[in-house]
Amino acid sequence: MAAATAPAKCILVTGPPGVGKTTLVMRVFETLRASQPHLSIRGFYTREVREGSERLGFEVVTLDGRHGPLASSKFSSAESFRWPTVGKYKVDVRSLESLAVPELQVKEGTDLFIIDEVGKMELFSSSFFPAVMRVLESDIPILATIPIPKFGRDIPGVARLRNHPGATVLTLNAVNRDMMRENVYNQLVNMFTAT
């Protein structure tokens, strides 16, 4: 008799930049918070920082509203010249580690982790990916975003998540956005009722 396969506890949303991954995650979070206020949801999301129509960078925002810089195209200090770079952006690893990593601590009573995103900028932190993996191994449901492979090549840490046996990867596009939001919400609600 074959062993039963445990249902996926990790939903990974991927898609091209600007397709709405963060918007989907935040709408699912808001719907869960309204429909199931007893849930303990931990995590963070990234938000664009804009000046007019120009994107200057990104900030990390915890689900309880604390925020700080993640990456910027504007240098703010002499220290920022030593920061890692992704495209035109300098990544503030210390800020990420002070805000996002503590939100990924596995604690009793946590019902869901939201991680937006596990990408190249976040993976410059040596403590970020191990924290993500501890969450993944904890059996607490996860809703996370990951970048789509560039030129068919995945970032190694992202590939580990994508190929994890407990992960389901959903590809978001302009056509399926609304249906996908409902699908993700329903999958999460089913996870909560199954436990």
PDB file of C-alpha atoms in Angstrom:
ATOM      1  CA  MET A   1       0.000   0.000   0.000  1.00  0.00           C
ATOM      2  CA  ALA A   2       1.458   3.377  -1.012  1.00  0.00           C
ATOM      3  CA  ALA A   3       1.951   6.020   1.634  1.00  0.00           C
ATOM      4  CA  ALA A   4      -0.452   8.947   1.469  1.00  0.00           C
ATOM      5  CA  THR A   5       1.097  12.131   0.162  1.00  0.00           C
ATOM      6  CA  ALA A   6       0.686  15.087   2.484  1.00  0.00           C
ATOM      7  CA  PRO A   7      -1.141  17.996   0.872  1.00  0.00           C
ATOM      8  CA  ALA A   8       0.995  20.929  -0.178  1.00  0.00           C
ATOM      9  CA  LYS A   9       1.443  23.480   2.601  1.00  0.00           C
ATOM     10  CA  CYS A  10       3.355  26.007   0.514  1.00  0.00           C
ATOM     11  CA  ILE A  11       1.771  28.035  -2.280  1.00  0.00           C
ATOM     12  CA  LEU A  12       4.342  29.794  -4.453  1.00  0.00           C
ATOM     13  CA  VAL A  13       3.008  32.478  -6.791  1.00  0.00           C
ATOM     14  CA  THR A  14       5.252  33.312  -9.727  1.00  0.00           C
ATOM     15  CA  GLY A  15       4.957  35.394 -12.869  1.00  0.00           C
ATOM     16  CA  PRO A  16       6.672  38.191 -14.747  1.00  0.00           C
ATOM     17  CA  PRO A  17       7.546  41.469 -12.994  1.00  0.00           C
ATOM     18  CA  GLY A  18       4.555  43.778 -12.661  1.00  0.00           C
ATOM     19  CA  VAL A  19       1.923  41.082 -13.241  1.00  0.00           C
ATOM     20  CA  GLY A  20       0.440  41.539  -9.756  1.00  0.00           C
ATOM     21  CA  LYS A  21       2.049  38.953  -7.462  1.00  0.00           C
ATOM     22  CA  THR A  22       2.231  41.324  -4.484  1.00  0.00           C
ATOM     23  CA  THR A  23      -1.272  42.637  -5.164  1.00  0.00           C
ATOM     24  CA  LEU A  24      -2.630  39.075  -5.205  1.00  0.00           C
ATOM     25  CA  VAL A  25      -0.868  38.204  -1.937  1.00  0.00           C
ATOM     26  CA  MET A  26      -2.079  41.372  -0.210  1.00  0.00           C
ATOM     27  CA  ARG A  27      -5.674  40.904  -1.376  1.00  0.00           C
ATOM     28  CA  VAL A  28      -5.657  37.312  -0.142  1.00  0.00           C
ATOM     29  CA  PHE A  29      -4.202  38.519   3.182  1.00  0.00           C
ATOM     30  CA  GLU A  30      -6.874  41.234   3.535  1.00  0.00           C
ATOM     31  CA  THR A  31      -9.656  38.759   2.685  1.00  0.00           C
ATOM     32  CA  LEU A  32      -8.336  36.233   5.205  1.00  0.00           C
ATOM     33  CA  ARG A  33      -8.013  38.912   7.888  1.00  0.00           C
ATOM     34  CA  ALA A  34     -11.640  39.978   7.298  1.00  0.00           C
ATOM     35  CA  SER A  35     -13.156  36.491   6.955  1.00  0.00           C
ATOM     36  CA  GLN A  36     -11.066  34.700   9.599  1.00  0.00           C
ATOM     37  CA  PRO A  37      -9.895  37.334  12.113  1.00  0.00           C
ATOM     38  CA  HIS A  38      -8.774  34.645  14.584  1.00  0.00           C
ATOM     39  CA  LEU A  39      -5.894  33.567  12.312  1.00  0.00           C
ATOM     40  CA  SER A  40      -2.366  34.495  13.348  1.00  0.00           C
ATOM     41  CA  ILE A  41      -0.617  35.549  10.124  1.00  0.00           C
ATOM     42  CA  ARG A  42       3.062  36.548  10.133  1.00  0.00           C
ATOM     43  CA  GLY A  43       5.347  37.772   7.388  1.00  0.00           C
ATOM     44  CA  PHE A  44       6.130  40.669   5.099  1.00  0.00           C
ATOM     45  CA  TYR A  45       5.700  42.051   1.621  1.00  0.00           C
ATOM     46  CA  THR A  46       7.697  44.350  -0.605  1.00  0.00           C
ATOM     47  CA  ARG A  47       6.354  47.627  -1.911  1.00  0.00           C
ATOM     48  CA  GLU A  48       7.654  49.831  -4.707  1.00  0.00           C
ATOM     49  CA  VAL A  49       8.987  53.257  -3.798  1.00  0.00           C
ATOM     50  CA  ARG A  50       8.108  55.747  -6.529  1.00  0.00           C
ATOM     51  CA  GLU A  51       8.683  59.385  -7.268  1.00  0.00           C
ATOM     52  CA  GLY A  52       6.112  60.283  -9.883  1.00  0.00           C
ATOM     53  CA  SER A  53       6.305  57.575 -12.521  1.00  0.00           C
ATOM     54  CA  GLU A  54       9.911  56.641 -11.679  1.00  0.00           C
ATOM     55  CA  ARG A  55      10.568  53.607  -9.489  1.00  0.00           C
ATOM     56  CA  LEU A  56      13.326  54.498  -7.032  1.00  0.00           C
ATOM     57  CA  GLY A  57      13.418  51.206  -5.196  1.00  0.00           C
ATOM     58  CA  PHE A  58      11.559  48.926  -2.822  1.00  0.00           C
ATOM     59  CA  GLU A  59      10.764  48.773   0.844  1.00  0.00           C
ATOM     60  CA  VAL A  60       9.994  45.820   3.070  1.00  0.00           C
ATOM     61  CA  VAL A  61       6.740  46.071   5.043  1.00  0.00           C
ATOM     62  CA  THR A  62       5.749  43.739   7.880  1.00  0.00           C
ATOM     63  CA  LEU A  63       2.126  42.657   8.097  1.00  0.00           C
ATOM     64  CA  ASP A  64       1.755  44.784  11.250  1.00  0.00           C
ATOM     65  CA  GLY A  65       2.838  47.884   9.304  1.00  0.00           C
ATOM     66  CA  ARG A  66       6.519  48.417  10.175  1.00  0.00           C
ATOM     67  CA  HIS A  67       8.624  49.283   7.135  1.00  0.00           C
ATOM     68  CA  GLY A  68      12.125  50.101   5.990  1.00  0.00           C
ATOM     69  CA  PRO A  69      14.209  50.224   2.828  1.00  0.00           C
ATOM     70  CA  LEU A  70      14.969  47.062   0.883  1.00  0.00           C
ATOM     71  CA  ALA A  71      16.663  48.512  -2.197  1.00  0.00           C
ATOM     72  CA  SER A  72      17.179  51.912  -3.748  1.00  0.00           C
ATOM     73  CA  SER A  73      18.636  53.482  -6.850  1.00  0.00           C
ATOM     74  CA  LYS A  74      19.506  56.564  -4.757  1.00  0.00           C
ATOM     75  CA  PHE A  75      22.569  56.253  -2.547  1.00  0.00           C
ATOM     76  CA  SER A  76      21.787  57.419   0.955  1.00  0.00           C
ATOM     77  CA  SER A  77      25.184  57.045   2.603  1.00  0.00           C
ATOM     78  CA  ALA A  78      28.824  56.195   2.074  1.00  0.00           C
ATOM     79  CA  GLU A  79      27.976  52.775   3.507  1.00  0.00           C
ATOM     80  CA  SER A  80      25.540  52.062   0.650  1.00  0.00           C
ATOM     81  CA  PHE A  81      28.401  51.957  -1.864  1.00  0.00           C
ATOM     82  CA  ARG A  82      29.381  48.596  -0.324  1.00  0.00           C
ATOM     83  CA  TRP A  83      25.881  47.111  -0.566  1.00  0.00           C
ATOM     84  CA  PRO A  84      25.105  44.358  -3.084  1.00  0.00           C
ATOM     85  CA  THR A  85      23.499  45.446  -6.350  1.00  0.00           C
ATOM     86  CA  VAL A  86      20.589  44.099  -8.400  1.00  0.00           C
ATOM     87  CA  GLY A  87      20.282  46.053 -11.623  1.00  0.00           C
ATOM     88  CA  LYS A  88      20.316  49.730 -10.674  1.00  0.00           C
ATOM     89  CA  TYR A  89      19.344  49.049  -7.053  1.00  0.00           C
ATOM     90  CA  LYS A  90      21.563  48.807  -3.976  1.00  0.00           C
ATOM     91  CA  VAL A  91      20.179  46.259  -1.484  1.00  0.00           C
ATOM     92  CA  ASP A  92      19.986  47.246   2.196  1.00  0.00           C
ATOM     93  CA  VAL A  93      20.564  43.795   3.704  1.00  0.00           C
ATOM     94  CA  ARG A  94      20.659  45.115   7.279  1.00  0.00           C
ATOM     95  CA  SER A  95      17.188  46.658   6.929  1.00  0.00           C
ATOM     96  CA  LEU A  96      15.796  43.421   5.461  1.00  0.00           C
ATOM     97  CA  GLU A  97      17.317  41.409   8.296  1.00  0.00           C
ATOM     98  CA  SER A  98      15.962  43.733  10.980  1.00  0.00           C
ATOM     99  CA  LEU A  99      12.390  43.652   9.619  1.00  0.00           C
ATOM    100  CA  ALA A 100      11.701  40.542   7.524  1.00  0.00           C
ATOM    101  CA  VAL A 101      13.827  37.862   9.175  1.00  0.00           C
ATOM    102  CA  PRO A 102      12.258  38.259  12.666  1.00  0.00           C
ATOM    103  CA  GLU A 103       8.822  37.873  11.036  1.00  0.00           C
ATOM    104  CA  LEU A 104       9.919  34.431   9.808  1.00  0.00           C
ATOM    105  CA  GLN A 105      10.491  33.016  13.285  1.00  0.00           C
ATOM    106  CA  VAL A 106       8.470  29.828  13.726  1.00  0.00           C
ATOM    107  CA  LYS A 107       6.249  30.375  16.761  1.00  0.00           C
ATOM    108  CA  GLU A 108       3.494  28.268  18.241  1.00  0.00           C
ATOM    109  CA  GLY A 109       0.083  29.574  17.272  1.00  0.00           C
ATOM    110  CA  THR A 110       1.109  30.907  13.849  1.00  0.00           C
ATOM    111  CA  ASP A 111      -1.458  29.841  11.241  1.00  0.00           C
ATOM    112  CA  LEU A 112       0.132  31.241   8.069  1.00  0.00           C
ATOM    113  CA  PHE A 113       3.318  32.867   6.815  1.00  0.00           C
ATOM    114  CA  ILE A 114       3.252  35.381   3.967  1.00  0.00           C
ATOM    115  CA  ILE A 115       6.615  35.930   2.246  1.00  0.00           C
ATOM    116  CA  ASP A 116       6.718  38.433  -0.622  1.00  0.00           C
ATOM    117  CA  GLU A 117       9.163  37.724  -2.031  1.00  0.00           C
ATOM    118  CA  VAL A 118      11.921  35.138  -2.078  1.00  0.00           C
ATOM    119  CA  GLY A 119      14.056  36.742  -4.774  1.00  0.00           C
ATOM    120  CA  LYS A 120      17.552  37.849  -5.643  1.00  0.00           C
ATOM    121  CA  MET A 121      17.528  40.925  -3.372  1.00  0.00           C
ATOM    122  CA  GLU A 122      16.326  39.023  -0.314  1.00  0.00           C
ATOM    123  CA  LEU A 123      18.771  36.180  -0.895  1.00  0.00           C
ATOM    124  CA  PHE A 124      21.752  38.513  -0.348  1.00  0.00           C
ATOM    125  CA  SER A 125      20.990  38.076   3.352  1.00  0.00           C
ATOM    126  CA  SER A 126      22.761  35.058   4.820  1.00  0.00           C
ATOM    127  CA  SER A 127      20.013  34.640   7.435  1.00  0.00           C
ATOM    128  CA  PHE A 128      16.967  35.060   5.152  1.00  0.00           C
ATOM    129  CA  PHE A 129      16.936  31.772   3.231  1.00  0.00           C
ATOM    130  CA  PRO A 130      17.648  29.590   6.303  1.00  0.00           C
ATOM    131  CA  ALA A 131      14.688  31.323   8.009  1.00  0.00           C
ATOM    132  CA  VAL A 132      12.494  30.594   4.964  1.00  0.00           C
ATOM    133  CA  MET A 133      13.558  26.937   5.009  1.00  0.00           C
ATOM    134  CA  ARG A 134      12.758  26.640   8.750  1.00  0.00           C
ATOM    135  CA  VAL A 135       9.274  27.982   8.004  1.00  0.00           C
ATOM    136  CA  LEU A 136       8.888  25.533   5.114  1.00  0.00           C
ATOM    137  CA  GLU A 137       9.896  22.587   7.307  1.00  0.00           C
ATOM    138  CA  SER A 138       7.589  23.702  10.152  1.00  0.00           C
ATOM    139  CA  ASP A 139       4.396  22.453   8.486  1.00  0.00           C
ATOM    140  CA  ILE A 140       2.789  25.909   8.890  1.00  0.00           C
ATOM    141  CA  PRO A 141       1.135  26.980   5.625  1.00  0.00           C
ATOM    142  CA  ILE A 142       3.024  29.504   3.493  1.00  0.00           C
ATOM    143  CA  LEU A 143       1.919  31.893   0.776  1.00  0.00           C
ATOM    144  CA  ALA A 144       5.014  33.241  -0.970  1.00  0.00           C
ATOM    145  CA  THR A 145       6.017  34.908  -4.207  1.00  0.00           C
ATOM    146  CA  ILE A 146       9.005  33.937  -6.304  1.00  0.00           C
ATOM    147  CA  PRO A 147      10.395  35.420  -9.520  1.00  0.00           C
ATOM    148  CA  ILE A 148       9.887  33.665 -12.809  1.00  0.00           C
ATOM    149  CA  PRO A 149      13.121  32.059 -14.079  1.00  0.00           C
ATOM    150  CA  LYS A 150      15.112  34.533 -16.166  1.00  0.00           C
ATOM    151  CA  PHE A 151      16.328  33.121 -19.487  1.00  0.00           C
ATOM    152  CA  GLY A 152      15.162  29.715 -18.240  1.00  0.00           C
ATOM    153  CA  ARG A 153      17.525  29.823 -15.238  1.00  0.00           C
ATOM    154  CA  ASP A 154      16.289  29.853 -11.667  1.00  0.00           C
ATOM    155  CA  ILE A 155      18.072  31.446  -8.712  1.00  0.00           C
ATOM    156  CA  PRO A 156      19.408  28.444  -6.704  1.00  0.00           C
ATOM    157  CA  GLY A 157      17.465  29.252  -3.502  1.00  0.00           C
ATOM    158  CA  VAL A 158      14.292  29.838  -5.480  1.00  0.00           C
ATOM    159  CA  ALA A 159      14.806  26.523  -7.301  1.00  0.00           C
ATOM    160  CA  ARG A 160      15.004  24.730  -3.927  1.00  0.00           C
ATOM    161  CA  LEU A 161      11.623  26.187  -2.956  1.00  0.00           C
ATOM    162  CA  ARG A 162      10.067  25.546  -6.364  1.00  0.00           C
ATOM    163  CA  ASN A 163      11.166  21.881  -6.254  1.00  0.00           C
ATOM    164  CA  HIS A 164      10.238  21.244  -2.613  1.00  0.00           C
ATOM    165  CA  PRO A 165       7.756  18.346  -2.329  1.00  0.00           C
ATOM    166  CA  GLY A 166       5.412  20.457  -0.166  1.00  0.00           C
ATOM    167  CA  ALA A 167       5.228  23.314  -2.678  1.00  0.00           C
ATOM    168  CA  THR A 168       2.620  24.099  -5.301  1.00  0.00           C
ATOM    169  CA  VAL A 169       3.704  26.652  -7.922  1.00  0.00           C
ATOM    170  CA  LEU A 170       1.025  28.832  -9.498  1.00  0.00           C
ATOM    171  CA  THR A 171       1.910  31.069 -12.448  1.00  0.00           C
ATOM    172  CA  LEU A 172       0.084  34.395 -12.472  1.00  0.00           C
ATOM    173  CA  ASN A 173      -0.687  36.283 -15.672  1.00  0.00           C
ATOM    174  CA  ALA A 174      -2.973  39.130 -16.736  1.00  0.00           C
ATOM    175  CA  VAL A 175      -5.701  36.688 -17.824  1.00  0.00           C
ATOM    176  CA  ASN A 176      -5.897  34.517 -14.687  1.00  0.00           C
ATOM    177  CA  ARG A 177      -5.308  37.150 -11.942  1.00  0.00           C
ATOM    178  CA  ASP A 178      -8.856  37.318 -10.553  1.00  0.00           C
ATOM    179  CA  MET A 179      -9.462  33.578 -10.719  1.00  0.00           C
ATOM    180  CA  MET A 180      -6.046  32.937  -9.159  1.00  0.00           C
ATOM    181  CA  ARG A 181      -6.781  35.152  -6.148  1.00  0.00           C
ATOM    182  CA  GLU A 182      -9.922  33.157  -5.388  1.00  0.00           C
ATOM    183  CA  ASN A 183      -8.094  29.866  -6.007  1.00  0.00           C
ATOM    184  CA  VAL A 184      -5.267  30.783  -3.588  1.00  0.00           C
ATOM    185  CA  TYR A 185      -7.728  31.971  -0.939  1.00  0.00           C
ATOM    186  CA  ASN A 186      -9.739  28.713  -1.201  1.00  0.00           C
ATOM    187  CA  GLN A 187      -6.590  26.544  -1.033  1.00  0.00           C
ATOM    188  CA  LEU A 188      -5.480  28.348   2.149  1.00  0.00           C
ATOM    189  CA  VAL A 189      -8.914  28.064   3.785  1.00  0.00           C
ATOM    190  CA  ASN A 190      -8.878  24.335   2.992  1.00  0.00           C
ATOM    191  CA  MET A 191      -5.451  24.050   4.668  1.00  0.00           C
ATOM    192  CA  PHE A 192      -6.790  25.684   7.831  1.00  0.00           C
ATOM    193  CA  THR A 193      -9.858  23.451   7.973  1.00  0.00           C
ATOM    194  CA  ALA A 194      -7.784  20.307   7.312  1.00  0.00           C
ATOM    195  CA  THR A 195      -5.644  20.829  10.434  1.00  0.00           C
TER     196      THR A 195
END
